[in-house]
Every structure is written in structure tokens, then in C-alpha cells.
PDB file of C-alpha atoms and ligand atoms in Angstrom:
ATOM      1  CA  UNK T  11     -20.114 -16.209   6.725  1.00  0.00           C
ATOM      2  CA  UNK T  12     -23.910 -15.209   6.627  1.00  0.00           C
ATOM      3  CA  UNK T  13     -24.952 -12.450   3.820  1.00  0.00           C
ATOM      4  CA  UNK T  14     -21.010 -12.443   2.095  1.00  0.00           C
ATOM      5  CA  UNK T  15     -20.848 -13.884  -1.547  1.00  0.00           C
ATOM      6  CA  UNK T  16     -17.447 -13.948  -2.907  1.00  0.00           C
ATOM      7  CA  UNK T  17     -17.400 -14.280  -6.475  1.00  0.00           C
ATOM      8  CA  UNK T  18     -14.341 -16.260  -7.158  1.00  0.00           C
ATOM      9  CA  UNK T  19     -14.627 -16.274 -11.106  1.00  0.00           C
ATOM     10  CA  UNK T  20     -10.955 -17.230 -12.798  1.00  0.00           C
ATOM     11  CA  UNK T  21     -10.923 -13.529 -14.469  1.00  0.00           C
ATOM     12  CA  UNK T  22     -11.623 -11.904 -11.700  1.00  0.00           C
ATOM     13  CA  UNK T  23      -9.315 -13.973  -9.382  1.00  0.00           C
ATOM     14  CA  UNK T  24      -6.608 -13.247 -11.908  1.00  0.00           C
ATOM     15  CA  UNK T  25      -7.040 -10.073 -12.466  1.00  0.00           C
ATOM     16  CA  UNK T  26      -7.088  -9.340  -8.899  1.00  0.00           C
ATOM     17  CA  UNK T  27      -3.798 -11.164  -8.509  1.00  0.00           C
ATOM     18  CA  UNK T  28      -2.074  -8.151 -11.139  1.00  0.00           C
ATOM     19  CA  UNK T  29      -3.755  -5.616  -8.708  1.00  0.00           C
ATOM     20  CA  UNK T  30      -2.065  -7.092  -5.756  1.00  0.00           C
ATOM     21  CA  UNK T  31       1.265  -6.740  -6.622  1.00  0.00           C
ATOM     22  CA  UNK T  32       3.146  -3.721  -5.404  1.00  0.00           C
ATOM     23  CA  UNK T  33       5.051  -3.084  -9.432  1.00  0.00           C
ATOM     24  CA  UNK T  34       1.871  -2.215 -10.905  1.00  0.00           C
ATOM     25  CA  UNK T  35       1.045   1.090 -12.195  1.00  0.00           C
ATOM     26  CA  UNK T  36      -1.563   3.406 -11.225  1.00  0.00           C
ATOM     27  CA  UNK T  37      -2.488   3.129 -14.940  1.00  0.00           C
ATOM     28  CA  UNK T  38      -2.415  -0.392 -15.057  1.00  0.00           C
ATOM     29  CA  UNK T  39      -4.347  -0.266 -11.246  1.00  0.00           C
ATOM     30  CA  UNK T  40      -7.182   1.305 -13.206  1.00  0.00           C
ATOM     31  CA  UNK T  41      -7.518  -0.768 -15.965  1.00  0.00           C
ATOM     32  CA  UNK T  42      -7.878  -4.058 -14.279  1.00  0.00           C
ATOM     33  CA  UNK T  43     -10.300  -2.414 -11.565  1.00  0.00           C
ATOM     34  CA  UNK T  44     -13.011  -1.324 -14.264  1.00  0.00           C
ATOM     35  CA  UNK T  45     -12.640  -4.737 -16.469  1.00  0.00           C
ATOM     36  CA  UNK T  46     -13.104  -6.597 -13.038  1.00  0.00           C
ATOM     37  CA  UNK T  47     -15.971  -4.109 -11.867  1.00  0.00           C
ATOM     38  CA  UNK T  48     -17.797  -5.223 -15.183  1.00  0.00           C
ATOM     39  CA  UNK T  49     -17.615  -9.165 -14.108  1.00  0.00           C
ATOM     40  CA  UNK T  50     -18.658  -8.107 -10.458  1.00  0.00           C
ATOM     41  CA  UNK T  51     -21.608  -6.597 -11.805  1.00  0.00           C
ATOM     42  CA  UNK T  52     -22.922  -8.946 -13.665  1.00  0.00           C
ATOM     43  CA  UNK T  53     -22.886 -11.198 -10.409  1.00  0.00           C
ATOM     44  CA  UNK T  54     -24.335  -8.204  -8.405  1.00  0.00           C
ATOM     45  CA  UNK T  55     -27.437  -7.874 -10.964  1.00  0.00           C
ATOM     46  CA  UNK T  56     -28.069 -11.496 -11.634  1.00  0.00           C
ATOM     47  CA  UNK T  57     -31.729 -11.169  -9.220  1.00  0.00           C
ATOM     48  CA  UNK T  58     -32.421  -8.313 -10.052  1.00  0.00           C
ATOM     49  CA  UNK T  59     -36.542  -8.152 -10.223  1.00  0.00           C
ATOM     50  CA  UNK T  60     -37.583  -8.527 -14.085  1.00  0.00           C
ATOM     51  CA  UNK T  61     -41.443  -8.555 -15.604  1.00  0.00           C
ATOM     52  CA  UNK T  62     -42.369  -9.599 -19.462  1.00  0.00           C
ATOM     53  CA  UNK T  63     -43.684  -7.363 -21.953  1.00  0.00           C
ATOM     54  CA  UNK T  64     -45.115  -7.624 -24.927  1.00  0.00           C
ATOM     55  CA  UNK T  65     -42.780  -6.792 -28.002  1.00  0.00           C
ATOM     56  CA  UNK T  66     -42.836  -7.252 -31.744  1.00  0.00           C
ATOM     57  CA  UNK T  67     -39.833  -8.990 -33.199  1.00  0.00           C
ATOM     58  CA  UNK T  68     -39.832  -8.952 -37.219  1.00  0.00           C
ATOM     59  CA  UNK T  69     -41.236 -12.506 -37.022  1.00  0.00           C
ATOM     60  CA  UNK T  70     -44.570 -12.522 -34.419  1.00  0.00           C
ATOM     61  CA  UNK T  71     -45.678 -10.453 -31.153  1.00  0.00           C
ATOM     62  CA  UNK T  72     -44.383 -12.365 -27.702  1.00  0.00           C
ATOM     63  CA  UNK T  73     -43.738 -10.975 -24.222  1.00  0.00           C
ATOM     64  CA  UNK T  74     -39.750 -10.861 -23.622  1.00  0.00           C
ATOM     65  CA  UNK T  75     -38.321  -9.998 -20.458  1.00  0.00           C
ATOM     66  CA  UNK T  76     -37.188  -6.798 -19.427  1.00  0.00           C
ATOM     67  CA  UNK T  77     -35.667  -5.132 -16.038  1.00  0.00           C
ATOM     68  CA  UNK T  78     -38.640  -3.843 -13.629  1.00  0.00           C
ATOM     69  CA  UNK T  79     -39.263  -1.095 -11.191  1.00  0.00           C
ATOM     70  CA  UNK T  80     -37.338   2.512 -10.606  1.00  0.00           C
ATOM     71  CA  UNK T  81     -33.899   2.505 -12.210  1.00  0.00           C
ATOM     72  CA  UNK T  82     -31.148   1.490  -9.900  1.00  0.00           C
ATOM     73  CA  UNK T  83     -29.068   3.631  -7.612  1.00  0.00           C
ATOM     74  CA  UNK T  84     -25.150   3.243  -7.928  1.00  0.00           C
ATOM     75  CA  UNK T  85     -24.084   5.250  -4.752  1.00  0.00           C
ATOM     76  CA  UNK T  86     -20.110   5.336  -4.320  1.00  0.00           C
ATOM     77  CA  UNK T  87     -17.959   5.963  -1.361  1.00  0.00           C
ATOM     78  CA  UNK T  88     -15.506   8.751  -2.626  1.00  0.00           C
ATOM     79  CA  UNK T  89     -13.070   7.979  -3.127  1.00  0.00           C
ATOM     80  CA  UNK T  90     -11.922   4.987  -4.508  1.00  0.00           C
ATOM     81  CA  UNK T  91     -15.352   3.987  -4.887  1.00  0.00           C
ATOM     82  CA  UNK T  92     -15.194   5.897  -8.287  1.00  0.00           C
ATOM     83  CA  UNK T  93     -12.793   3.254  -9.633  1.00  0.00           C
ATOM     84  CA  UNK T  94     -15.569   0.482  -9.410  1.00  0.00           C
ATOM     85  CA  UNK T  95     -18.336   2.689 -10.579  1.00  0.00           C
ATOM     86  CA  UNK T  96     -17.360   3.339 -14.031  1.00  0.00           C
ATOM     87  CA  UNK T  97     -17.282   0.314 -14.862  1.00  0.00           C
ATOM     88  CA  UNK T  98     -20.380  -0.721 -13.581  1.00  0.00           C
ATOM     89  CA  UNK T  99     -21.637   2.392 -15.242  1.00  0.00           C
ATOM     90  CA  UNK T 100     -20.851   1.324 -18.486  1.00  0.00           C
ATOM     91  CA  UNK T 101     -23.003  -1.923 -17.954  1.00  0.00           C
ATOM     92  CA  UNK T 102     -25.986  -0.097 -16.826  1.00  0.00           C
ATOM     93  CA  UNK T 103     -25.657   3.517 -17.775  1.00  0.00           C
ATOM     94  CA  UNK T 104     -29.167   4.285 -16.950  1.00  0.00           C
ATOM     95  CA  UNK T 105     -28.643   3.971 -13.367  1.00  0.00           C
ATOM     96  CA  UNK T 106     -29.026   7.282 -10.938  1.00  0.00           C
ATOM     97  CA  UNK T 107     -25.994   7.991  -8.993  1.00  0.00           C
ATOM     98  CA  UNK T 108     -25.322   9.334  -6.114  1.00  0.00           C
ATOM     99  CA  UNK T 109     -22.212   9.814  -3.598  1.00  0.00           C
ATOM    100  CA  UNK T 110     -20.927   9.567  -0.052  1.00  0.00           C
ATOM    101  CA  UNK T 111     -17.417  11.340   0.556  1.00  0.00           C
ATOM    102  CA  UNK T 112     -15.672   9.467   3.631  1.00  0.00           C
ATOM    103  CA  UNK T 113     -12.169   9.323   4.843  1.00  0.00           C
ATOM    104  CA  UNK T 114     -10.691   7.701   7.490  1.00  0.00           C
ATOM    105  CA  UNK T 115      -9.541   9.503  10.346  1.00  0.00           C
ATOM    106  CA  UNK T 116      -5.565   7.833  10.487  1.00  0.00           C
ATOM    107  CA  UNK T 117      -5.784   7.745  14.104  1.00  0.00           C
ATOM    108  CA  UNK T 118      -9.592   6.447  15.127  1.00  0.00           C
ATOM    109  CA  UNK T 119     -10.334   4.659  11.639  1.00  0.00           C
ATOM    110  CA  UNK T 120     -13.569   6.678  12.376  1.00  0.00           C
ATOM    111  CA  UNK T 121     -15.229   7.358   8.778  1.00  0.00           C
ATOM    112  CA  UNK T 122     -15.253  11.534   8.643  1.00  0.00           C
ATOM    113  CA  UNK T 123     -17.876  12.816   6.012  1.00  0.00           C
ATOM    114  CA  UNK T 124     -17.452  15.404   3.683  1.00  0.00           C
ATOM    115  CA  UNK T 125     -20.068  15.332   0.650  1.00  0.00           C
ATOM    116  CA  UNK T 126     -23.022  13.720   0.091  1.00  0.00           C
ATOM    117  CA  UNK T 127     -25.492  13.581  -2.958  1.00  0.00           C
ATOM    118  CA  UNK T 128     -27.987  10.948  -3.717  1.00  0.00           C
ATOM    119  CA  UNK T 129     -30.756   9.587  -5.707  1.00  0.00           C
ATOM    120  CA  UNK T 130     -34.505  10.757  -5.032  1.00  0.00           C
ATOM    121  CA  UNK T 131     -36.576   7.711  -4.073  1.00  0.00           C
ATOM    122  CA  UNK T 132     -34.178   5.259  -2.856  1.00  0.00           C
ATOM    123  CA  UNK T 133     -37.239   3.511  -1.450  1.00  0.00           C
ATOM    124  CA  UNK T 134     -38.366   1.953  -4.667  1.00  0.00           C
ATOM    125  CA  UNK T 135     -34.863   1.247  -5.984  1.00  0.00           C
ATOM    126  CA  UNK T 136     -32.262  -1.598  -5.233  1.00  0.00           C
ATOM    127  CA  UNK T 137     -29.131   0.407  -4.272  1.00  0.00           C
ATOM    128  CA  UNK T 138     -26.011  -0.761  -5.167  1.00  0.00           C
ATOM    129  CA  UNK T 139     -22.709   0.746  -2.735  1.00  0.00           C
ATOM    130  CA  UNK T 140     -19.628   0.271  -4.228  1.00  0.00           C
ATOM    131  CA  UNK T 141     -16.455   0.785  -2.909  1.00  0.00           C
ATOM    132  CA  UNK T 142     -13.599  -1.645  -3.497  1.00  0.00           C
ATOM    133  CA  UNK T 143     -11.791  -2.060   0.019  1.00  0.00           C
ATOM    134  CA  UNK T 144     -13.996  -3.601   3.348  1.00  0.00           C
ATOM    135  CA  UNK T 145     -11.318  -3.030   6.156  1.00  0.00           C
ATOM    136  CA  UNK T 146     -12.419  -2.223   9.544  1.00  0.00           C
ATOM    137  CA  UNK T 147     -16.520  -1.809   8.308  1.00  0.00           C
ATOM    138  CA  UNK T 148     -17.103   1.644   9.285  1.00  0.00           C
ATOM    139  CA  UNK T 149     -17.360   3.474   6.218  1.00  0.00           C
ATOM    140  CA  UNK T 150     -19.172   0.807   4.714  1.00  0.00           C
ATOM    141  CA  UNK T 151     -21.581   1.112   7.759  1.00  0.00           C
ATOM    142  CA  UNK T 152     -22.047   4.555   7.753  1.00  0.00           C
ATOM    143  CA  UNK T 153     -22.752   5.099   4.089  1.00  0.00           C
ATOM    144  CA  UNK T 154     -25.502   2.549   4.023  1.00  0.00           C
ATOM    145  CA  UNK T 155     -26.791   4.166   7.320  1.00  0.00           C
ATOM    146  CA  UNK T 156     -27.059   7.163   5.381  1.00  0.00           C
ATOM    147  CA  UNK T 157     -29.155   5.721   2.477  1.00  0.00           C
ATOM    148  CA  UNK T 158     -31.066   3.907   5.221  1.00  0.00           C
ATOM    149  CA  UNK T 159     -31.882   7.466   6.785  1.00  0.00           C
ATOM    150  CA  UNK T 160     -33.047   8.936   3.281  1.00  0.00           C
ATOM    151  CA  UNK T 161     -35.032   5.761   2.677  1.00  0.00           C
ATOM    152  CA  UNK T 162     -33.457   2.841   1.050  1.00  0.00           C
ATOM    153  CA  UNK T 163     -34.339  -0.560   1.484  1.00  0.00           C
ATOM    154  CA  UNK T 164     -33.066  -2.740  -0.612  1.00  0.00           C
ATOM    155  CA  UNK T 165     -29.330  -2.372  -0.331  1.00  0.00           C
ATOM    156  CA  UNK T 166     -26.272  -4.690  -1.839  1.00  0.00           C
ATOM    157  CA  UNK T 167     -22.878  -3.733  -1.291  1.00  0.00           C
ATOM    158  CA  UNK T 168     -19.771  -4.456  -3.333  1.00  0.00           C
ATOM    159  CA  UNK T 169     -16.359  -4.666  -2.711  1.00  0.00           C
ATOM    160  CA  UNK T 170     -12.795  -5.832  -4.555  1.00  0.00           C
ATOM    161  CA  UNK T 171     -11.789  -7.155  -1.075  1.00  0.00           C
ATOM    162  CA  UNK T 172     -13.332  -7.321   2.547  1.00  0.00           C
ATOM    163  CA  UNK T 173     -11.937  -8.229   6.035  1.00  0.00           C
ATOM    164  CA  UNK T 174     -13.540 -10.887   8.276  1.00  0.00           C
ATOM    165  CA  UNK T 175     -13.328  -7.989  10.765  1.00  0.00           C
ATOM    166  CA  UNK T 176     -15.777  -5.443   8.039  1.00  0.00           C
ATOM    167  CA  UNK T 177     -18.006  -8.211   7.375  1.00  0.00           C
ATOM    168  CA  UNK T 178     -18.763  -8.873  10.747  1.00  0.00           C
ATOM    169  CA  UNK T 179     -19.450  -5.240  11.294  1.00  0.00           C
ATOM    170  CA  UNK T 180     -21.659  -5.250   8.315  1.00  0.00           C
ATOM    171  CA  UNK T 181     -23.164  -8.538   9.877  1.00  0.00           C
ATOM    172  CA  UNK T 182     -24.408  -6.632  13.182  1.00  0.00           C
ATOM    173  CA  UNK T 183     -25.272  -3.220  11.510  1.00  0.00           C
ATOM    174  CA  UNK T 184     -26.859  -4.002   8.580  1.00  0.00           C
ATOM    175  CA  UNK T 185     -27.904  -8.228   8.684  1.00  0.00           C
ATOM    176  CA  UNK T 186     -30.476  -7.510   5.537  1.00  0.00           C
ATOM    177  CA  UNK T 187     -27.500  -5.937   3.218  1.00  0.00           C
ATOM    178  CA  UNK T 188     -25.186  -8.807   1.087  1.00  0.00           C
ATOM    179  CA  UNK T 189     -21.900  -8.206   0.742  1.00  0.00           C
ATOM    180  CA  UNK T 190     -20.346  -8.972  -2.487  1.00  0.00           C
ATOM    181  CA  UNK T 191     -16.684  -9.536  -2.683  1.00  0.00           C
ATOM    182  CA  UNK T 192     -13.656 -10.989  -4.956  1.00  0.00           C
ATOM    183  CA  UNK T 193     -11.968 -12.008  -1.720  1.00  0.00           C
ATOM    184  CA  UNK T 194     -11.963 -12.175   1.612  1.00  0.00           C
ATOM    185  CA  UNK T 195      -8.577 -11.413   2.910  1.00  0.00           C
ATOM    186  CA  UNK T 196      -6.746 -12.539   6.431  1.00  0.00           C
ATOM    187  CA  UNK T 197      -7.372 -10.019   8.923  1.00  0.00           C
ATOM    188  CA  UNK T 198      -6.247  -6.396   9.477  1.00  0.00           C
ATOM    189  CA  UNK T 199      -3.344  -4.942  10.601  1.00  0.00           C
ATOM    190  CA  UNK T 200      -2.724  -2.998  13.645  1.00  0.00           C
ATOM    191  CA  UNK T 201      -3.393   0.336  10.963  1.00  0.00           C
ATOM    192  CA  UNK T 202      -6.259  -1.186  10.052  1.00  0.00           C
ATOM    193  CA  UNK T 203      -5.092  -2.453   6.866  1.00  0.00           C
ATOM    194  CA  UNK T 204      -6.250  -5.389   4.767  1.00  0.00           C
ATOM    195  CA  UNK T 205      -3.512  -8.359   4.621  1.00  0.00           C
ATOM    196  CA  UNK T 206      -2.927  -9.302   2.183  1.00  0.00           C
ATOM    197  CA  UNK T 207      -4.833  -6.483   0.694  1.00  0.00           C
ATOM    198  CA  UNK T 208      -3.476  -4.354  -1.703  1.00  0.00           C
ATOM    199  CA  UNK T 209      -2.444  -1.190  -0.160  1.00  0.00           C
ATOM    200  CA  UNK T 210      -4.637   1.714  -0.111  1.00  0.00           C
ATOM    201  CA  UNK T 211      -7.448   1.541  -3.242  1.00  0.00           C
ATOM    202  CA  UNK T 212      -7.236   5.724  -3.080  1.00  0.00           C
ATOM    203  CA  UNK T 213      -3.723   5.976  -3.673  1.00  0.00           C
ATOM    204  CA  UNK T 214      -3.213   3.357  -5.961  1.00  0.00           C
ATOM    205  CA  UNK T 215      -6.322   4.400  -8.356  1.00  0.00           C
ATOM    206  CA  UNK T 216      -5.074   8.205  -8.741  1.00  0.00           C
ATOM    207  CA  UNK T 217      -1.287   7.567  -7.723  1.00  0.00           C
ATOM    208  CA  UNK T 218      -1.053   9.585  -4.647  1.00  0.00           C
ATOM    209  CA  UNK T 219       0.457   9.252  -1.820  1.00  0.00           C
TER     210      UNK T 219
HETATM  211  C1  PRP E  25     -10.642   3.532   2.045  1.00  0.00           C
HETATM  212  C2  PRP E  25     -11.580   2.658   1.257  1.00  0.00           C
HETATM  213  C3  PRP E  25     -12.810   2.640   2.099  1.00  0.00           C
HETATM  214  C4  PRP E  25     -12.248   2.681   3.485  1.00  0.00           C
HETATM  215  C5  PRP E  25     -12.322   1.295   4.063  1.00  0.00           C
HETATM  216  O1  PRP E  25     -10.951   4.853   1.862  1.00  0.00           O
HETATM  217  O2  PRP E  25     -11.805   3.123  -0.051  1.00  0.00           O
HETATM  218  O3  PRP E  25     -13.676   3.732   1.872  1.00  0.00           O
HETATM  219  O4  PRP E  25     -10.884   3.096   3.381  1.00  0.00           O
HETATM  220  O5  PRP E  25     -11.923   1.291   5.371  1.00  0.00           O
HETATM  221  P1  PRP E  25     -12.908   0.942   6.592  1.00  0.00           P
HETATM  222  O6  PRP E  25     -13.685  -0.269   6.187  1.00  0.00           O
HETATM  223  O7  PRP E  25     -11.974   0.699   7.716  1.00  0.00           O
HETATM  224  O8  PRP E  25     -13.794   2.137   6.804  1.00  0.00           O
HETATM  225  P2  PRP E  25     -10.077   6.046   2.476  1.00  0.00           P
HETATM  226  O9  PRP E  25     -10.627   6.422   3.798  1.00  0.00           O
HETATM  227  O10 PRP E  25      -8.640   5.691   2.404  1.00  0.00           O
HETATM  228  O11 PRP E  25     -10.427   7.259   1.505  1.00  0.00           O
HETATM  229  P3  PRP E  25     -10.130   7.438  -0.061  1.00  0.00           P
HETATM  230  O12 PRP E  25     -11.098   6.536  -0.797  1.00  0.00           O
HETATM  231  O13 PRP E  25     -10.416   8.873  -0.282  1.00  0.00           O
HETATM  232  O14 PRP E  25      -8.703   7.071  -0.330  1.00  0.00           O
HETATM  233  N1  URA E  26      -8.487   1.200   2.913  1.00  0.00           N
HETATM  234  C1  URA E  26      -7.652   0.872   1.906  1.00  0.00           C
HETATM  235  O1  URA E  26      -7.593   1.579   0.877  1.00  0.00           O
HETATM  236  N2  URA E  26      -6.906  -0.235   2.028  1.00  0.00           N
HETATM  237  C2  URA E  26      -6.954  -1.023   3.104  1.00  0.00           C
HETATM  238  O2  URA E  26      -6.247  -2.050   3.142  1.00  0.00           O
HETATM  239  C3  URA E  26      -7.824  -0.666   4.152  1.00  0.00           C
HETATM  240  C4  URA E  26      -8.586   0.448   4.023  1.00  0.00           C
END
């Protein structure tokens, strides 16, 4: 599929297989999704623009690469979102971020908004949307519509898993945005739930229900 990178390392792949299964913990849930958040990052960030500088090592002066331009937004989609951004926090904990609150409405699988708080000048920074479950697109959609509205351009989104059905949404909406995912899954079910998924990220991250 055009614009979807899985990143199928062995960690990740394994780790994802202990997320999967219905015995473990909301504790446990956690744990896994911030180590694997760190390995997806790294993936996420490996083009990210760089320049050289000039620095002075204790041995001679020579221009070493550093990261260029505005410092990136992380923008999550609250929830569950929150359980990939930490990690990916910890990685690059200079990076502005900002949050979309969306929940699906059980019946339509319409996203319904209820907070919103962003970077300033998404224009001149990548932006990096993170939330870990790609189901039927929409919130996925929406959010990046929203960051689209208050100027961002260059956009990457990450997920833990994604439908064929989401990525084709993403496909039509937004064909310059990359999705990045540990797997792509079956298909949905008729409640618009990933199989084989893992249930739903919300609940399982802070054990509700
Ligand atoms: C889940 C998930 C995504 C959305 C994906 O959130 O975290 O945001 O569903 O589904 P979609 O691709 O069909 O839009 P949910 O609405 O359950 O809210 P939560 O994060 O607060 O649990
Ligand atoms: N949201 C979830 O949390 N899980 C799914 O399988 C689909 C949407």
C-alpha cells in the first residue's frame, strides 16, 4: 500500500505479540507500549532534515551534524495517544506538544471532539500524530485535518496497528501524510474493531472499561 511503512523490527514484533494477548495487565499494557514507542521512533525520525555545524571536540574544530529547523511537534489523539507519546518524549524531549481529544461516537464511529491544544508554527515543523490504533481512519483524518487547518505541512503519522480500511482513508484524505505502523491487521469488524487487534488501546492503557 502507497505512503504505509510497517516497521516489522523482531522487538517490536515481539513485543507487540505480549500486547495482543487478552491476560496481560494494564500495567504490563503500558510498559511494552512506551519500550515499543521508543523503537517506532527511531524509525519515524530516521529523515528527519539535519545541517553540520562547526564544533570543537578536545582534539580539533570540525562541523558535526546536528537536527535542523523548528523543534518538532508531537501532537496526540487523547486518549490512548498518550501511551505512545511518552515514550517518544523521552527520545526527544525537546519537542512541542500539542493535543487533539477525540472519541468515537459507538454508534456512527464518527470522531466527536472535545479538546484541542497545539503547537504555534506548525508550518515550519514536521509534525508527528501519534496514536496507537488506525481502525476505521476517521480520527486519524480529522486530527491531521485539524493541524492542516492551523498550518502544518509536513505531517507523519504513527500507529501500533492500522486497518487496510484506515489506511485507505488516510490514502484519499491525506495522500502526502506516511503512515507508520507495527502491523497491519485483517480488516474490521462489524463495531469497527481491528482483528486481530488488540481490543480497545483506551481501556487497556488505563484499565477501564
Ligand atoms: C480509539 C483509538 C483511536 C480511534 C481509532 O480511540 O485510540 O483514536 O479509536 O478509531 P478510528 O480509526 O475508527 O477513528 P477511542 O475513540 O476509543 O478513544 P480513547 O482513546 O479515549 O479510548
Ligand atoms: N479503537 C481501539 O482502541 N481499538 C480498535 O480495535 C479500534 C478502534
Amino acid at each position: 500500500m502507497e505512503n504505509l511503512t510497517i516497521i516489522d523490527h523482531p522487538l517490536i514484533q515481539h513485543k507487540l505479540t505480549e500486547m495482543r494477548k487478552k491476560s496481560t495487565s494494564s500495567n504490563h499494557f503500558r510498559t511494552l507500549l512506551k519500550e515499543i514507542s521508543l523503537l517506532l521512533a527511531y524509525e519515524i525520525t530516521r529523515n528527519l532534515p539535519m545541517s553540520e555545524i562547526s564544533i570543537e571536540t578536545p582534539m580539533e574544530q570540525v562541523n558535526s551534524l546536528t537536527l535542523d529547523g523548528k523543534k518538532l511537534a508531537l501532537i496526540s489523539i487523547l486518549r490512548a495517544g498518550n501511551g505512545l507519546l511518552d515514550g517518544i518524549l523521552d527520545l526527544i524531549p525537546s519537542a512541542r506538544v500539542g493535543f487533539v481529544g477525540l472519541y468515537r461516537n459507538e454508534e456512527t464511529l464518527e470522531p466527536v471532539e472535545y479538546y484541542s491544544k497545539v503547537p504555534n508554527e506548525l508550518g515550519s515543523r514536521v509534525s508527528i500524530v501519534v496514536d496507537p490504533m488506525l481502525a476505521t481512519g476517521g480520527s486519524a483524518s480529522f486530527a491531521i485535518k485539524c493541524l492542516k487547518d492551523r498550518g502544518a505541512k509536513d505531517i507523519r503519522f504513527l500507529c501500533l496497528l492500522a486497518a487496510p480500511e484506515g489506511v485507505r482513508v488516510m490514502q484519499k484524505d491525506h495522500p502526502d501524510v506516511t503512515v507508520f505502523t507495527a502491523s497491519l491487521d485483517r480488516e474490521l469488524n462489524e463495531k469497527g474493531y481491528i482483528l486481530p487487534g488488540l481490543g480497545d488501546a483506551g481501556d487497556r492503557i488505563y484499565g477501564t472499561k
